[in-house]
Amino acid sequence: MGYIGLQDVIDAGNIKVMNDSRYPHRWYDAFGECEKFVTREFTADDWTAIATGTSTFVKGVLRGIFGLITTENVDFAGINAQLNGTRFSVASGKPLYFGAKIEVDDDEDIDVLVGLCGTDTTLMAASSAHAVAVPAGGIFFSKLANVKVINFKTYTTGTEVNTAAVGTISKTAAQVYEFYWDGVSTLNAWLDGVLVAKFTSGITTEVLTPSVCIRAGEDSAKTCKVHWIRAIQAL
């Protein structure tokens, strides 16, 4: 059985982090000189949620569910949700953690993006062809309609720089998406607690914010339960 511990972040030297003994990379909270967003209770005013069609992003009503995205039953309908403000960026000496646990009800006909991105209203294309459409910087996981493979990517000024296939999406269980910048040279990514990718170059330094984009990949409504989402960085 694991436990939540309190550790010093040695390479930052100015914060203490609550992490998980089973998954030491997983940060639950931090104290000291840090910037953070840690899910407590859903507040619509914290987010800019751009709806395509009559799609919605609302407070979850089930135990353990922070928010619920429901798309309209039209191809490309969905929600592009971003936390207000751009508080995070990859920088030397400033470790950065991002994590999110989400649960979708389709493993094929759905577009999914979750991670940190620059502000934009359409991180995933809203017409013509299902595609990533990040126009600025980004560090994120994504999956396109008609494909079950999840990719971990970095974008710089709208251009893909790094990509790695890291697993397949599930429609029957929630999945945990995480990455960690060590403040020196390495960006690691985990899917469901397993290390799946490592990038050491081409990592954007643009300002970013927690982002979730969900779109239907057919004329049928899709849902995404957001169990939790966190971003924490040493200052």
Short mmCIF file of C-alpha atoms in Angstrom, two decimals:
data_model
loop_
_atom_site.label_atom_id
_atom_site.label_comp_id
_atom_site.label_asym_id
_atom_site.label_seq_id
_atom_site.Cartn_x
_atom_site.Cartn_y
_atom_site.Cartn_z
CA MET A 1 0.00 0.00 0.00
CA GLY A 2 1.32 3.44 -0.92
CA TYR A 3 1.25 6.62 1.05
CA ILE A 4 1.40 10.34 0.30
CA GLY A 5 4.74 11.76 1.38
CA LEU A 6 6.23 15.21 1.70
CA GLN A 7 9.52 15.70 -0.10
CA ASP A 8 11.92 18.53 -0.82
CA VAL A 9 12.46 19.43 -4.43
CA ILE A 10 16.22 19.62 -4.28
CA ASP A 11 16.81 21.06 -7.72
CA ALA A 12 14.44 23.96 -7.03
CA GLY A 13 15.32 24.41 -3.37
CA ASN A 14 12.31 26.54 -2.56
CA ILE A 15 9.25 24.28 -2.38
CA LYS A 16 8.05 21.13 -0.66
CA VAL A 17 5.98 18.68 -2.67
CA MET A 18 3.35 16.14 -1.63
CA ASN A 19 3.94 13.09 -3.78
CA ASP A 20 2.91 9.44 -3.93
CA SER A 21 5.25 6.71 -2.65
CA ARG A 22 4.00 4.36 -5.38
CA TYR A 23 4.50 6.96 -8.12
CA PRO A 24 7.18 9.42 -6.92
CA HIS A 25 6.77 11.55 -10.04
CA ARG A 26 3.11 12.28 -9.14
CA TRP A 27 2.66 15.62 -7.36
CA TYR A 28 -0.53 16.16 -5.35
CA ASP A 29 0.24 19.62 -4.01
CA ALA A 30 3.16 21.90 -3.17
CA PHE A 31 4.00 24.55 -0.61
CA GLY A 32 6.44 27.45 -0.83
CA GLU A 33 7.46 29.49 -3.85
CA CYS A 34 5.38 27.84 -6.55
CA GLU A 35 2.65 28.37 -9.09
CA LYS A 36 -0.09 25.77 -8.99
CA PHE A 37 -3.55 24.73 -10.04
CA VAL A 38 -4.89 21.83 -7.99
CA THR A 39 -8.48 20.72 -8.53
CA ARG A 40 -10.75 21.32 -5.57
CA GLU A 41 -14.21 22.26 -6.78
CA PHE A 42 -15.29 23.08 -10.32
CA THR A 43 -15.83 26.80 -10.93
CA ALA A 44 -16.87 27.78 -14.46
CA ASP A 45 -15.29 31.23 -14.11
CA ASP A 46 -11.85 29.60 -13.80
CA TRP A 47 -12.07 28.28 -17.35
CA THR A 48 -12.49 29.54 -20.88
CA ALA A 49 -14.60 26.80 -22.45
CA ILE A 50 -15.35 27.27 -26.14
CA ALA A 51 -18.25 25.09 -27.25
CA THR A 52 -18.80 23.85 -30.78
CA GLY A 53 -22.52 23.24 -31.12
CA THR A 54 -24.47 22.73 -27.89
CA SER A 55 -21.60 20.94 -26.11
CA THR A 56 -21.11 21.61 -22.38
CA PHE A 57 -18.43 21.61 -19.66
CA VAL A 58 -20.06 21.51 -16.22
CA LYS A 59 -19.38 20.51 -12.64
CA GLY A 60 -19.35 16.76 -12.09
CA VAL A 61 -22.20 15.41 -9.95
CA LEU A 62 -20.71 12.01 -9.19
CA ARG A 63 -18.23 11.43 -6.38
CA GLY A 64 -14.65 11.94 -7.51
CA ILE A 65 -15.57 13.71 -10.77
CA PHE A 66 -14.34 17.30 -11.05
CA GLY A 67 -15.98 18.18 -14.35
CA LEU A 68 -18.03 16.62 -17.16
CA ILE A 69 -17.71 17.38 -20.87
CA THR A 70 -20.61 16.35 -23.10
CA THR A 71 -20.48 16.96 -26.84
CA GLU A 72 -23.42 17.57 -29.14
CA ASN A 73 -24.32 14.56 -31.30
CA VAL A 74 -22.65 16.09 -34.37
CA ASP A 75 -19.26 15.32 -35.91
CA PHE A 76 -16.60 17.83 -34.67
CA ALA A 77 -18.86 19.14 -31.89
CA GLY A 78 -17.05 19.50 -28.59
CA ILE A 79 -15.39 21.62 -25.93
CA ASN A 80 -12.05 23.44 -25.96
CA ALA A 81 -11.39 24.20 -22.28
CA GLN A 82 -8.40 26.11 -20.88
CA LEU A 83 -7.65 27.39 -17.41
CA ASN A 84 -7.65 31.19 -17.46
CA GLY A 85 -4.18 32.72 -17.45
CA THR A 86 -0.83 31.38 -18.66
CA ARG A 87 1.04 30.54 -15.47
CA PHE A 88 3.39 27.78 -16.60
CA SER A 89 6.42 27.41 -18.87
CA VAL A 90 9.47 25.19 -19.21
CA ALA A 91 12.41 27.02 -17.66
CA SER A 92 15.82 26.20 -16.22
CA GLY A 93 15.76 25.42 -12.50
CA LYS A 94 11.95 25.38 -12.35
CA PRO A 95 10.58 21.82 -12.22
CA LEU A 96 7.08 21.47 -13.61
CA TYR A 97 4.48 18.73 -13.09
CA PHE A 98 1.23 18.22 -15.01
CA GLY A 99 -1.27 15.44 -14.43
CA ALA A 100 -4.87 14.65 -15.31
CA LYS A 101 -7.18 11.71 -14.85
CA ILE A 102 -9.92 11.55 -17.47
CA GLU A 103 -12.45 8.99 -18.64
CA VAL A 104 -14.03 8.91 -22.11
CA ASP A 105 -16.95 6.77 -23.29
CA ASP A 106 -15.56 5.99 -26.76
CA ASP A 107 -12.17 4.66 -27.79
CA GLU A 108 -12.44 5.32 -31.51
CA ASP A 109 -14.82 8.03 -32.73
CA ILE A 110 -13.53 10.82 -30.50
CA ASP A 111 -10.74 13.43 -30.49
CA VAL A 112 -8.89 13.92 -27.19
CA LEU A 113 -6.22 16.41 -26.14
CA VAL A 114 -5.02 16.94 -22.57
CA GLY A 115 -1.96 18.79 -21.29
CA LEU A 116 -0.47 22.29 -21.26
CA CYS A 117 -0.97 24.55 -24.28
CA GLY A 118 -0.82 28.18 -25.28
CA THR A 119 -4.19 29.88 -25.33
CA ASP A 120 -6.38 29.17 -28.37
CA THR A 121 -10.02 28.44 -29.16
CA THR A 122 -9.48 25.35 -31.33
CA LEU A 123 -6.66 23.09 -30.15
CA MET A 124 -8.27 20.29 -32.17
CA ALA A 125 -9.69 21.02 -35.62
CA ALA A 126 -13.41 21.85 -35.55
CA SER A 127 -14.18 21.05 -39.21
CA SER A 128 -12.99 19.34 -42.40
CA ALA A 129 -10.54 16.76 -40.97
CA HIS A 130 -9.83 15.49 -37.47
CA ALA A 131 -6.41 16.81 -36.53
CA VAL A 132 -4.33 18.54 -33.86
CA ALA A 133 -4.53 22.29 -34.50
CA VAL A 134 -2.34 23.73 -31.71
CA PRO A 135 -1.22 27.14 -33.08
CA ALA A 136 1.38 28.00 -30.44
CA GLY A 137 3.36 26.03 -27.85
CA GLY A 138 2.17 22.85 -26.23
CA ILE A 139 3.09 19.75 -24.22
CA PHE A 140 0.22 17.31 -24.37
CA PHE A 141 -1.28 13.89 -25.04
CA SER A 142 -3.62 13.51 -28.00
CA LYS A 143 -5.70 10.94 -29.82
CA LEU A 144 -7.63 11.41 -33.07
CA ALA A 145 -10.92 9.98 -34.31
CA ASN A 146 -10.67 6.57 -36.01
CA VAL A 147 -7.39 5.86 -34.20
CA LYS A 148 -6.98 4.35 -30.73
CA VAL A 149 -3.30 5.29 -30.31
CA ILE A 150 -2.39 7.99 -27.78
CA ASN A 151 0.57 10.20 -28.68
CA PHE A 152 2.66 12.43 -26.43
CA LYS A 153 3.75 15.59 -28.25
CA THR A 154 5.51 18.91 -27.94
CA TYR A 155 4.73 21.86 -30.20
CA THR A 156 6.68 25.09 -30.64
CA THR A 157 4.96 28.07 -32.32
CA GLY A 158 2.40 25.77 -33.91
CA THR A 159 4.86 23.17 -35.21
CA GLU A 160 5.19 19.62 -33.94
CA VAL A 161 8.74 19.03 -32.68
CA ASN A 162 8.51 15.80 -30.68
CA THR A 163 6.05 12.93 -30.82
CA ALA A 164 5.88 9.41 -29.39
CA ALA A 165 3.16 6.77 -29.45
CA VAL A 166 2.61 5.91 -25.79
CA GLY A 167 -0.42 3.59 -25.57
CA THR A 168 -4.06 3.11 -26.46
CA ILE A 169 -7.13 4.83 -25.13
CA SER A 170 -9.75 3.04 -23.03
CA LYS A 171 -13.52 3.52 -23.08
CA THR A 172 -14.06 1.38 -19.99
CA ALA A 173 -11.64 2.89 -17.45
CA ALA A 174 -10.24 6.26 -16.46
CA GLN A 175 -6.62 6.90 -17.50
CA VAL A 176 -3.94 9.07 -15.90
CA TYR A 177 -1.85 11.34 -18.15
CA GLU A 178 1.25 12.93 -16.60
CA PHE A 179 4.50 14.64 -17.50
CA TYR A 180 7.37 16.21 -15.58
CA TRP A 181 10.05 18.71 -16.60
CA ASP A 182 13.05 18.24 -14.29
CA GLY A 183 14.21 21.86 -14.52
CA VAL A 184 17.44 20.81 -16.26
CA SER A 185 17.12 18.96 -19.57
CA THR A 186 14.51 16.21 -19.52
CA LEU A 187 10.76 15.97 -20.05
CA ASN A 188 9.31 12.60 -18.98
CA ALA A 189 5.78 11.35 -19.66
CA TRP A 190 3.73 8.68 -17.91
CA LEU A 191 0.51 6.92 -18.90
CA ASP A 192 -1.28 5.20 -16.03
CA GLY A 193 1.84 5.44 -13.89
CA VAL A 194 4.17 3.86 -16.46
CA LEU A 195 7.04 5.87 -17.98
CA VAL A 196 6.29 5.96 -21.72
CA ALA A 197 8.33 8.81 -23.25
CA LYS A 198 11.36 11.02 -22.67
CA PHE A 199 12.34 14.14 -24.60
CA THR A 200 15.56 16.08 -24.07
CA SER A 201 15.38 18.67 -26.85
CA GLY A 202 12.85 20.69 -28.81
CA ILE A 203 10.76 21.47 -25.72
CA THR A 204 8.81 24.70 -25.99
CA THR A 205 9.49 27.55 -23.56
CA GLU A 206 6.27 29.39 -24.46
CA VAL A 207 3.74 30.22 -21.75
CA LEU A 208 1.15 27.47 -21.27
CA THR A 209 -2.03 26.65 -19.37
CA PRO A 210 -3.91 23.44 -18.45
CA SER A 211 -6.02 22.43 -21.44
CA VAL A 212 -8.60 19.79 -22.34
CA CYS A 213 -10.18 19.48 -25.78
CA ILE A 214 -12.77 16.83 -26.60
CA ARG A 215 -14.57 16.48 -29.95
CA ALA A 216 -17.02 13.96 -31.36
CA GLY A 217 -15.66 11.94 -34.26
CA GLU A 218 -19.08 11.08 -35.62
CA ASP A 219 -22.71 12.18 -35.37
CA SER A 220 -23.05 10.83 -31.84
CA ALA A 221 -22.62 12.55 -28.47
CA LYS A 222 -19.46 11.78 -26.48
CA THR A 223 -18.60 12.33 -22.81
CA CYS A 224 -15.40 12.92 -20.90
CA LYS A 225 -15.28 12.78 -17.11
CA VAL A 226 -12.45 14.87 -15.67
CA HIS A 227 -11.60 13.21 -12.34
CA TRP A 228 -8.77 15.63 -11.55
CA ILE A 229 -6.27 17.92 -13.21
CA ARG A 230 -3.14 19.49 -11.68
CA ALA A 231 -0.25 21.70 -12.73
CA ILE A 232 2.50 22.69 -10.25
CA GLN A 233 5.76 24.53 -10.87
CA ALA A 234 8.58 25.85 -8.73
CA LEU A 235 9.22 29.57 -9.09
#
